[in-house]
PDB file of N, CA and C in Angstrom:
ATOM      1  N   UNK A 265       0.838  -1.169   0.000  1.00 95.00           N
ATOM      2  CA  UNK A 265       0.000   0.000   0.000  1.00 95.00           C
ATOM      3  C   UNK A 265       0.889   1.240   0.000  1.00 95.00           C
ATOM      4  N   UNK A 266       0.895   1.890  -0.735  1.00 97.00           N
ATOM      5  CA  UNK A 266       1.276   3.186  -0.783  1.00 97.00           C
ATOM      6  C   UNK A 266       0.178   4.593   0.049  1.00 97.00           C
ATOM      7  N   UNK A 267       1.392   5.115   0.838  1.00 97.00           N
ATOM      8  CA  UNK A 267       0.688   5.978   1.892  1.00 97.00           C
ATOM      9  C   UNK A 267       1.717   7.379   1.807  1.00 97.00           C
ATOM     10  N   UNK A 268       0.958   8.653   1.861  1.00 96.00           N
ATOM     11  CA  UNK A 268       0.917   9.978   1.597  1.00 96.00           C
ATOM     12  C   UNK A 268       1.177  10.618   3.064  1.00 96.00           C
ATOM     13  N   UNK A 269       1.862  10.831   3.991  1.00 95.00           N
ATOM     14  CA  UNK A 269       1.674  11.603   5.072  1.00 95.00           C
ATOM     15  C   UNK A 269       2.165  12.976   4.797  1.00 95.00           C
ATOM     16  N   UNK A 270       1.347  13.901   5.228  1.00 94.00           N
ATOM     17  CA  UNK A 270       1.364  15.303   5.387  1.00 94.00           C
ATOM     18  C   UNK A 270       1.932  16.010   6.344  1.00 94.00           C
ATOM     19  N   UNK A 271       2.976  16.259   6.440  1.00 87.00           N
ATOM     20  CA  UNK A 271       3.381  16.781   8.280  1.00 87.00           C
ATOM     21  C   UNK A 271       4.162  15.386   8.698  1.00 87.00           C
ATOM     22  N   UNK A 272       4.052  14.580   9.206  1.00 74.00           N
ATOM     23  CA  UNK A 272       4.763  13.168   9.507  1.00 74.00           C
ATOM     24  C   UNK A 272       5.637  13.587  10.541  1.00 74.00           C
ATOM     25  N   UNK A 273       6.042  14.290  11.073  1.00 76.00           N
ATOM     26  CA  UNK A 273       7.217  14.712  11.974  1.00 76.00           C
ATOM     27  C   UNK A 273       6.642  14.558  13.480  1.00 76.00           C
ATOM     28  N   UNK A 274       5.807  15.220  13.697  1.00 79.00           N
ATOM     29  CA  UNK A 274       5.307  15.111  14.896  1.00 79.00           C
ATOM     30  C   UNK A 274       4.902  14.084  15.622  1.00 79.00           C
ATOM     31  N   UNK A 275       4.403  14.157  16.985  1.00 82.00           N
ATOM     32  CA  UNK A 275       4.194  12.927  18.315  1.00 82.00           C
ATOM     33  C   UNK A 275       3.225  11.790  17.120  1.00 82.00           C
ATOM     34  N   UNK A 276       2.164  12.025  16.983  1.00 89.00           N
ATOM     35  CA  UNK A 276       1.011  11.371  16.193  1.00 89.00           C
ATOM     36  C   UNK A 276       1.329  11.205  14.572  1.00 89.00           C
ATOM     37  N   UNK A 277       2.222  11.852  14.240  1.00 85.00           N
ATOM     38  CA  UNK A 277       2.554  11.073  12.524  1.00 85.00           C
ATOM     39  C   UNK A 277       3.003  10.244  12.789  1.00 85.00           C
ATOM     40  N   UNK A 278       4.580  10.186  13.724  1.00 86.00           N
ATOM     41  CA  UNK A 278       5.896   9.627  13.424  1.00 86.00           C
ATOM     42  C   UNK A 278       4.733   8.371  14.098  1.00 86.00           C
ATOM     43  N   UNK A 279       4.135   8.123  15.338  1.00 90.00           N
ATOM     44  CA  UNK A 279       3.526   7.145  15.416  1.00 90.00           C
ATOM     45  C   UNK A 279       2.547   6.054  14.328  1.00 90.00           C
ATOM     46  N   UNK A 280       1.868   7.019  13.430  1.00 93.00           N
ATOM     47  CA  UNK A 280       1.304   6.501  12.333  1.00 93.00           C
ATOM     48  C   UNK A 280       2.048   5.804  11.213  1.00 93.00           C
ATOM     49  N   UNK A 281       3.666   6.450  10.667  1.00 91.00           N
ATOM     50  CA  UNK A 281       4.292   6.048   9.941  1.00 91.00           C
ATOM     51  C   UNK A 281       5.080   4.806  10.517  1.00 91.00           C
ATOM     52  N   UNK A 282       5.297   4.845  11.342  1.00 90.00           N
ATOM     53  CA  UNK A 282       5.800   3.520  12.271  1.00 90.00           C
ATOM     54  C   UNK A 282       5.275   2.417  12.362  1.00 90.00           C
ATOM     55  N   UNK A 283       3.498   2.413  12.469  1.00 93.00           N
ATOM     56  CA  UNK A 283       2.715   1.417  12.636  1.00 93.00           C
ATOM     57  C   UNK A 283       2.577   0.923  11.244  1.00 93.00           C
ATOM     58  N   UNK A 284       2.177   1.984  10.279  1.00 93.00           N
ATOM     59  CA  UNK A 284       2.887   1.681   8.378  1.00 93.00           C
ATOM     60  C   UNK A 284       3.739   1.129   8.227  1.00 93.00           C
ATOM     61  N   UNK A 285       4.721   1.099   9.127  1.00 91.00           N
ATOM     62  CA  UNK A 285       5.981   0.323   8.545  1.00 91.00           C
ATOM     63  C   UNK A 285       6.039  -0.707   8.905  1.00 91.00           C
ATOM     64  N   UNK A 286       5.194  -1.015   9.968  1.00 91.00           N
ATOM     65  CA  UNK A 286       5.296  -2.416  10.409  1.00 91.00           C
ATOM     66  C   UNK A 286       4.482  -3.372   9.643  1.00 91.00           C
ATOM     67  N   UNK A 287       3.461  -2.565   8.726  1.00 94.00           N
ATOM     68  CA  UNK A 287       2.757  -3.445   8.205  1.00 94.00           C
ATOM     69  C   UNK A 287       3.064  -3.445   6.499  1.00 94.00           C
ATOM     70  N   UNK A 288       4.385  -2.839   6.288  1.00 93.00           N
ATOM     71  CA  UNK A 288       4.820  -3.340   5.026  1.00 93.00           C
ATOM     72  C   UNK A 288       4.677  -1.732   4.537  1.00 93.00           C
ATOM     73  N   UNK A 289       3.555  -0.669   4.408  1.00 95.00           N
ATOM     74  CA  UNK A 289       3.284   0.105   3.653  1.00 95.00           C
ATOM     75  C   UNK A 289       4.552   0.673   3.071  1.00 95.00           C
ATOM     76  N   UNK A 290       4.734   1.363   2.001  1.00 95.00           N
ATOM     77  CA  UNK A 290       5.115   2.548   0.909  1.00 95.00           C
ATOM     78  C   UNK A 290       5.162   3.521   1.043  1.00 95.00           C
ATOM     79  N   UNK A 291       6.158   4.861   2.315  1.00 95.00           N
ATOM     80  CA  UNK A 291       5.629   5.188   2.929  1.00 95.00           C
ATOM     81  C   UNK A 291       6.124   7.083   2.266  1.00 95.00           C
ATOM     82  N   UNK A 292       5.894   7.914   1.994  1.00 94.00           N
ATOM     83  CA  UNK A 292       5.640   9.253   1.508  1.00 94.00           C
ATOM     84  C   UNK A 292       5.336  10.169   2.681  1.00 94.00           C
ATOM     85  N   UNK A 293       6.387  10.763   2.816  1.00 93.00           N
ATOM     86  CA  UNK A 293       6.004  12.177   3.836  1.00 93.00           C
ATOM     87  C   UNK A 293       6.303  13.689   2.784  1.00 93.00           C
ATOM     88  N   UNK A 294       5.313  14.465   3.522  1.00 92.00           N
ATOM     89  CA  UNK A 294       5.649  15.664   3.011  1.00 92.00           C
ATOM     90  C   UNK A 294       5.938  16.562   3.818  1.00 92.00           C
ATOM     91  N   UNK A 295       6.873  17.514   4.125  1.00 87.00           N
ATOM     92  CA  UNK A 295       6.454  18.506   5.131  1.00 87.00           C
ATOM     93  C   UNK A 295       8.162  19.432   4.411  1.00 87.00           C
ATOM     94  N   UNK A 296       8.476  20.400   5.472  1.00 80.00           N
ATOM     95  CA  UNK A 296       9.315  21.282   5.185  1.00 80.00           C
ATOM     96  C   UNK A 296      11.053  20.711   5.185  1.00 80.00           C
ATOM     97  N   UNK A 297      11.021  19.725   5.963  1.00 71.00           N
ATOM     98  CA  UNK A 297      12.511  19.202   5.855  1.00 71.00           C
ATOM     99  C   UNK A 297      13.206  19.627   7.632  1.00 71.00           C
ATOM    100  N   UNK A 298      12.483  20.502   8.290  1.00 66.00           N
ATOM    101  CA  UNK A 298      12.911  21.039   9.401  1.00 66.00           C
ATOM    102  C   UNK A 298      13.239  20.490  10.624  1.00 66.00           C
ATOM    103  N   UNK A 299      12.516  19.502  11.020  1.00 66.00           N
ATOM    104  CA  UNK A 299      12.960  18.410  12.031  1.00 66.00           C
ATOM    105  C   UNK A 299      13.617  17.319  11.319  1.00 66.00           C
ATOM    106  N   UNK A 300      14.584  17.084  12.629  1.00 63.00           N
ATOM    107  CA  UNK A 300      15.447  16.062  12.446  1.00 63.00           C
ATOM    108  C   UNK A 300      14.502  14.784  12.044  1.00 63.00           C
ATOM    109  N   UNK A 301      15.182  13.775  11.198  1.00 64.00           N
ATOM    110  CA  UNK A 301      14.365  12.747  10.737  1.00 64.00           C
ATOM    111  C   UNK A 301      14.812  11.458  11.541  1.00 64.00           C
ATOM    112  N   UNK A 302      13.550  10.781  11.913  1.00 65.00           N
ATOM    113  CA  UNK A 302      13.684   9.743  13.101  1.00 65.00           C
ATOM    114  C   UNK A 302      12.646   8.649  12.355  1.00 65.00           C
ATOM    115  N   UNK A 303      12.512   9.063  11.064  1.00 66.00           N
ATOM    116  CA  UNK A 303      11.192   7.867  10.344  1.00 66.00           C
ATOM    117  C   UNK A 303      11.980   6.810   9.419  1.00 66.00           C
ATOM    118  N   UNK A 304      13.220   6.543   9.831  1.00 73.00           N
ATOM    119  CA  UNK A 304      13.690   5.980   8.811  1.00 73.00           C
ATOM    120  C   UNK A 304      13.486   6.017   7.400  1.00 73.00           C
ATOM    121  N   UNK A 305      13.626   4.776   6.675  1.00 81.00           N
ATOM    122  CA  UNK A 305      13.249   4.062   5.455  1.00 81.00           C
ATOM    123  C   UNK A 305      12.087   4.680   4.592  1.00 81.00           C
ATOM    124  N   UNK A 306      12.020   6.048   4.372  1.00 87.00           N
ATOM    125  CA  UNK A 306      10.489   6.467   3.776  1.00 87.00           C
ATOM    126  C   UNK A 306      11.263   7.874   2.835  1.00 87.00           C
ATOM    127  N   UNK A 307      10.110   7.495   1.978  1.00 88.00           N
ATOM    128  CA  UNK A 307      10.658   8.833   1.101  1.00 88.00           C
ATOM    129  C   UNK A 307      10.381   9.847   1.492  1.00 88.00           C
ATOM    130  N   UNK A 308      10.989  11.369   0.826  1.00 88.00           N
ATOM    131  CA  UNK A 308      10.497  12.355   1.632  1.00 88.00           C
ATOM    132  C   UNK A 308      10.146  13.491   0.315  1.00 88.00           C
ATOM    133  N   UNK A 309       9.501  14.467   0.486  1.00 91.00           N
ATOM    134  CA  UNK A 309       9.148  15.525  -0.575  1.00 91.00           C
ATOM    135  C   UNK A 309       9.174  17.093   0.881  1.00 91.00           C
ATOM    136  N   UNK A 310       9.748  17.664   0.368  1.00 90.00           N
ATOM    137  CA  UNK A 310      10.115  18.927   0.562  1.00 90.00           C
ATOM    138  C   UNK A 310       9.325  20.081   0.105  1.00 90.00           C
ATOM    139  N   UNK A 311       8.557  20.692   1.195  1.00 90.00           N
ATOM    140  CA  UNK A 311       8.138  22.123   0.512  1.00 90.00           C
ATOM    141  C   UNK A 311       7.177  22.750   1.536  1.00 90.00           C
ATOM    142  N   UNK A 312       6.759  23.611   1.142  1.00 91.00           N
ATOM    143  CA  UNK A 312       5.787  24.629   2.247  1.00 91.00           C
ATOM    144  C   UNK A 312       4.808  24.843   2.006  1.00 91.00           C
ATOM    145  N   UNK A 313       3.908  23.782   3.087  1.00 89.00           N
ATOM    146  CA  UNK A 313       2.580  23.608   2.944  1.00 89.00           C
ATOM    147  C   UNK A 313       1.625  25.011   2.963  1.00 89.00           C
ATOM    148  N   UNK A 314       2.235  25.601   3.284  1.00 92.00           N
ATOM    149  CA  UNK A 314       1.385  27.256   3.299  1.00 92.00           C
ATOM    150  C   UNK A 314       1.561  28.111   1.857  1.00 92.00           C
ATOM    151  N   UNK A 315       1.841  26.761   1.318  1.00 93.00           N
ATOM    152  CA  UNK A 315       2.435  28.053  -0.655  1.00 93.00           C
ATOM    153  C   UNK A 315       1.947  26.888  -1.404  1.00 93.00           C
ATOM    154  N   UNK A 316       0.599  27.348  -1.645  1.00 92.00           N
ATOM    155  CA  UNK A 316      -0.374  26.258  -2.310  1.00 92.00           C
ATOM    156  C   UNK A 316       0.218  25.726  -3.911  1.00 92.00           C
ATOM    157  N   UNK A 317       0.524  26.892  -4.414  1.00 93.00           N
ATOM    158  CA  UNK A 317       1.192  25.995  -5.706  1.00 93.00           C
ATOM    159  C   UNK A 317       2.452  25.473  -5.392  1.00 93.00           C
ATOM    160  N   UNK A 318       3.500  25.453  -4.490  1.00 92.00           N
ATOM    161  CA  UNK A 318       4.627  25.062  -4.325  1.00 92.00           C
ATOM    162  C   UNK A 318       3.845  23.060  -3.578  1.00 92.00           C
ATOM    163  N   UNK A 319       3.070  23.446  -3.049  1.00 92.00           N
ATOM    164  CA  UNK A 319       2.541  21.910  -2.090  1.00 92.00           C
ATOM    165  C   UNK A 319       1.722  21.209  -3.346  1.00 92.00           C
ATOM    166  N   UNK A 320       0.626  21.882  -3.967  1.00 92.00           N
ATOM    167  CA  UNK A 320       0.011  20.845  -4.870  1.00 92.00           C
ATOM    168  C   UNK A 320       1.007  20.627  -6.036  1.00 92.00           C
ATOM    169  N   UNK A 321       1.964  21.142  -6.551  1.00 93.00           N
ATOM    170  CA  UNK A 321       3.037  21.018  -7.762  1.00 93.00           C
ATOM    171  C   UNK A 321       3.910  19.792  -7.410  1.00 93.00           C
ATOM    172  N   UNK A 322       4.105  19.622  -5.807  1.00 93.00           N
ATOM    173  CA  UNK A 322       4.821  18.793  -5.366  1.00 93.00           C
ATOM    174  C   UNK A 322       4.217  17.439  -5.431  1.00 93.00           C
ATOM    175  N   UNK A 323       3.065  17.408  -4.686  1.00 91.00           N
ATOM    176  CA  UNK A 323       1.914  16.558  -5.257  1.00 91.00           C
ATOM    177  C   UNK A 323       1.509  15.484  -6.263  1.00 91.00           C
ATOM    178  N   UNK A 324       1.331  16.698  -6.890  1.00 88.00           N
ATOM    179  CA  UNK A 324       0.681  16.075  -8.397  1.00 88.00           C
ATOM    180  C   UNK A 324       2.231  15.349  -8.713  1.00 88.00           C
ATOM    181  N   UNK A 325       3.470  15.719  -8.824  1.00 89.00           N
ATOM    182  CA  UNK A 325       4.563  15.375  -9.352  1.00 89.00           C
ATOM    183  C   UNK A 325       5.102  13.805  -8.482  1.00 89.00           C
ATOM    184  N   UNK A 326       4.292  13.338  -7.395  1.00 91.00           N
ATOM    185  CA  UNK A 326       4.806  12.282  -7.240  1.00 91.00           C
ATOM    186  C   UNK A 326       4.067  11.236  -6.541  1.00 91.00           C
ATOM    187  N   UNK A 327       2.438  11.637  -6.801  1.00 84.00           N
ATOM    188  CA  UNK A 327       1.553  10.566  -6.544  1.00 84.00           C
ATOM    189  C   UNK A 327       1.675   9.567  -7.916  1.00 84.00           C
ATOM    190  N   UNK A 328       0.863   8.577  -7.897  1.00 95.00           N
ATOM    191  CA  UNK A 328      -0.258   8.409  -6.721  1.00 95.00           C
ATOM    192  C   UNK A 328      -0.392   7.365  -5.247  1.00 95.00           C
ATOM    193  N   UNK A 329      -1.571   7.499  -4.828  1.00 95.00           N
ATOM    194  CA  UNK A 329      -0.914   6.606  -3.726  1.00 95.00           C
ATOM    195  C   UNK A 329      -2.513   6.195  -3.124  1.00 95.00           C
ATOM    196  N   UNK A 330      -2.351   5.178  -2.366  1.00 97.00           N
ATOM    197  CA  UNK A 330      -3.998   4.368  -2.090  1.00 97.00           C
ATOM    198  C   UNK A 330      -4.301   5.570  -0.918  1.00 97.00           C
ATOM    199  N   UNK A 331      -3.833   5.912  -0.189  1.00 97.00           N
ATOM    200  CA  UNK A 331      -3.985   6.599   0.776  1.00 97.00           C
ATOM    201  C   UNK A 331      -3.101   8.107   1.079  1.00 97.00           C
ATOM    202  N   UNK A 332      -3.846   9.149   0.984  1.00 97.00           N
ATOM    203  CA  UNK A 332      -3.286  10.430   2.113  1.00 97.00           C
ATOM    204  C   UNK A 332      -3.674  10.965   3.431  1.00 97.00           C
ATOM    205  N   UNK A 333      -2.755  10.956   4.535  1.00 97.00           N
ATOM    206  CA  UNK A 333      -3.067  11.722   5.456  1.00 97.00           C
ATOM    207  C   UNK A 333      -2.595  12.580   5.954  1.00 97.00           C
ATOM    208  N   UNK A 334      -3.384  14.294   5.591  1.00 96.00           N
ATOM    209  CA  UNK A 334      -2.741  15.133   6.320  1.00 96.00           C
ATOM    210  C   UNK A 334      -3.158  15.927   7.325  1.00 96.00           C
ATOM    211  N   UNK A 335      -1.951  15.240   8.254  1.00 95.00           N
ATOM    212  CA  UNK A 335      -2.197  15.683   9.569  1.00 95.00           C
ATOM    213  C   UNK A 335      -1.872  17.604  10.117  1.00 95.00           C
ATOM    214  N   UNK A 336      -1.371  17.777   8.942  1.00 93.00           N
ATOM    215  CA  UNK A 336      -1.143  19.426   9.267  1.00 93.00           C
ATOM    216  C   UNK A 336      -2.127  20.365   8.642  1.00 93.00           C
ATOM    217  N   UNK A 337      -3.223  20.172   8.249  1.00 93.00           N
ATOM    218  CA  UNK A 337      -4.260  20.642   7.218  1.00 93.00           C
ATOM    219  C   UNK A 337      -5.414  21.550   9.057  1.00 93.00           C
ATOM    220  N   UNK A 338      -5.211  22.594   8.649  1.00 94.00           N
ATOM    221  CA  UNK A 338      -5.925  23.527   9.997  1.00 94.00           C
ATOM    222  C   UNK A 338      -6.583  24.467   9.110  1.00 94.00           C
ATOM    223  N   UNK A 339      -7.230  25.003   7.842  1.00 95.00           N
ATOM    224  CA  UNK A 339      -7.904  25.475   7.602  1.00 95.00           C
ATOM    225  C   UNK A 339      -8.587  25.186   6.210  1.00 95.00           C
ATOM    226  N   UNK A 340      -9.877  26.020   5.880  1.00 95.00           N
ATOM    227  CA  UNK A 340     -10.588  25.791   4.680  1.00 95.00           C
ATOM    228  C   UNK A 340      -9.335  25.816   3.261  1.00 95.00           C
ATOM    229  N   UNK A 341      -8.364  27.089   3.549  1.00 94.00           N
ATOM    230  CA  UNK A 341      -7.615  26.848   2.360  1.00 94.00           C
ATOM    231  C   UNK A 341      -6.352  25.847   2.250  1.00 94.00           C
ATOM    232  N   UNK A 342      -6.145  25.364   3.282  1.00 94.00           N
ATOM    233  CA  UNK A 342      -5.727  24.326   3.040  1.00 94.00           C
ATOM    234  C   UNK A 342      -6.242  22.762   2.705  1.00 94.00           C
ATOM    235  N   UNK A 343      -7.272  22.540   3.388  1.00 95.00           N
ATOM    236  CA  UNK A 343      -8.317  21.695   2.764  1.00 95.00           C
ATOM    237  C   UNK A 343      -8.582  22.029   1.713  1.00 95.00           C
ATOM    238  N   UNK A 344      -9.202  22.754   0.856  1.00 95.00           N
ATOM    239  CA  UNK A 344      -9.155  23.168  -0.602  1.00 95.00           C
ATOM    240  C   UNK A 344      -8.031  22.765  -1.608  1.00 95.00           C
ATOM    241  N   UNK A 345      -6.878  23.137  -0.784  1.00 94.00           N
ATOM    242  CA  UNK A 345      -5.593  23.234  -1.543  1.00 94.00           C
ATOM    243  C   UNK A 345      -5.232  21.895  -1.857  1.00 94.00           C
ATOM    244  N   UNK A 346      -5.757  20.993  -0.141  1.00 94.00           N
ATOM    245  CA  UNK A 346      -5.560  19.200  -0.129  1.00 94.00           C
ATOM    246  C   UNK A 346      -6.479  18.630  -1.541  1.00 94.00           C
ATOM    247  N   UNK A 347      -8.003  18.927  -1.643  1.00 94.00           N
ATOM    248  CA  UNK A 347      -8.465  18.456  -2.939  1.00 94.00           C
ATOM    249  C   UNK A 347      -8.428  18.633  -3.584  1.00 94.00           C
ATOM    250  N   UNK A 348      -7.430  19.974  -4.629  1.00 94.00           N
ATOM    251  CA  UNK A 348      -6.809  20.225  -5.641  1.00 94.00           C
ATOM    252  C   UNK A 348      -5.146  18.977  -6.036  1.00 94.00           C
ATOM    253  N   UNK A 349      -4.589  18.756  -5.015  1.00 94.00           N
ATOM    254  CA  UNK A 349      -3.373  18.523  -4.832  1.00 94.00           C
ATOM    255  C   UNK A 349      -3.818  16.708  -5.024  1.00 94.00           C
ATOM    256  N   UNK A 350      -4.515  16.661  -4.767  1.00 95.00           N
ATOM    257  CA  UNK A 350      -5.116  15.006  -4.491  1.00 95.00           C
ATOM    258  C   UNK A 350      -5.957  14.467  -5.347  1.00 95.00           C
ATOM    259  N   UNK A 351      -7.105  14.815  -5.968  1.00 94.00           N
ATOM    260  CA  UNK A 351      -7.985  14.574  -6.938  1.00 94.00           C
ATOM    261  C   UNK A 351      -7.294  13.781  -7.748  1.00 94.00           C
ATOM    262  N   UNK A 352      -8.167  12.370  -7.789  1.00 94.00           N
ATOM    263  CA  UNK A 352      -7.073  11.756  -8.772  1.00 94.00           C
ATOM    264  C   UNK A 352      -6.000  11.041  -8.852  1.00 94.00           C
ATOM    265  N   UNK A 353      -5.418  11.351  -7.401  1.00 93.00           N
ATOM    266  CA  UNK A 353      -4.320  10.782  -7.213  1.00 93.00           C
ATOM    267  C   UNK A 353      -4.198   9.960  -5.761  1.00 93.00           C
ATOM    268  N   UNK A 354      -5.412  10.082  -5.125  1.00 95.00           N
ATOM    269  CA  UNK A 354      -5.232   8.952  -3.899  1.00 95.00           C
ATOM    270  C   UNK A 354      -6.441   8.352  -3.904  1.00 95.00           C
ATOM    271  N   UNK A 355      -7.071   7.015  -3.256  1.00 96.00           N
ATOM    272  CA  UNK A 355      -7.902   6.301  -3.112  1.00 96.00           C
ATOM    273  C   UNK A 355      -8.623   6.896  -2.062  1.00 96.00           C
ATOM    274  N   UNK A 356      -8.057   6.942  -1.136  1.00 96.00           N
ATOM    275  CA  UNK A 356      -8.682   7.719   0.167  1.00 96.00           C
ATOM    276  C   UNK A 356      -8.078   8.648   1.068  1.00 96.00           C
ATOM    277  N   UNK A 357      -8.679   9.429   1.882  1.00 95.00           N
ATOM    278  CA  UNK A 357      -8.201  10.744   2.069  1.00 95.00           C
ATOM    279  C   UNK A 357      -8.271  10.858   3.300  1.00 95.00           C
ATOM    280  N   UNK A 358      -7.708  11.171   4.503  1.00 94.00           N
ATOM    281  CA  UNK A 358      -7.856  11.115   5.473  1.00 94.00           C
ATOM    282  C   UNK A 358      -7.188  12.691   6.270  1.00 94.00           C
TER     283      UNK A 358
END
């Protein structure tokens, strides 16, 4: 299974990507690059979720994937920005 995390750095990603890894998943983070990385074995995409064409460009350029979850999504334009960036390119959305 291929899986999309949004943010991934924090108490509740790094836990989510961990439990992914135990169960085999494909695992895709996105976030700024700023914390030290403690997720091992997972790919990573670089950019700033607050610069909507810089995040959906990133996106579109390296889905698709059965699953996204983003855990850093706190307003309407970023939710917006998530179903522009995603349409198409994940199974389910979380």
């Amino acid at each position: 299974m291929k899986v999309l995390i949004i943010g991934g750095t924090g108490l509740i990603s790094t836990g989510i990507v961990k439990a992914l890894k135990t169960r085999g998943a494909d695992i895709t983070v996105f976030n700024r690059g700023q914390t030290e990385d403690r997720l091992g074995e997972v790919r990573h995409l670089r950019g700033d979720r607050n610069n909507p064409a810089e995040f959906e460009q990133a996106i579109a350029d390296a889905g698709p994937w059965d699953v996204a979850i983003d855990m850093i999504c706190f307003n309407a334009t970023q939710a917006e920005s998530d179903v522009r960036a995603l349409r198409g390119r994940c199974g389910h959305f979380i």
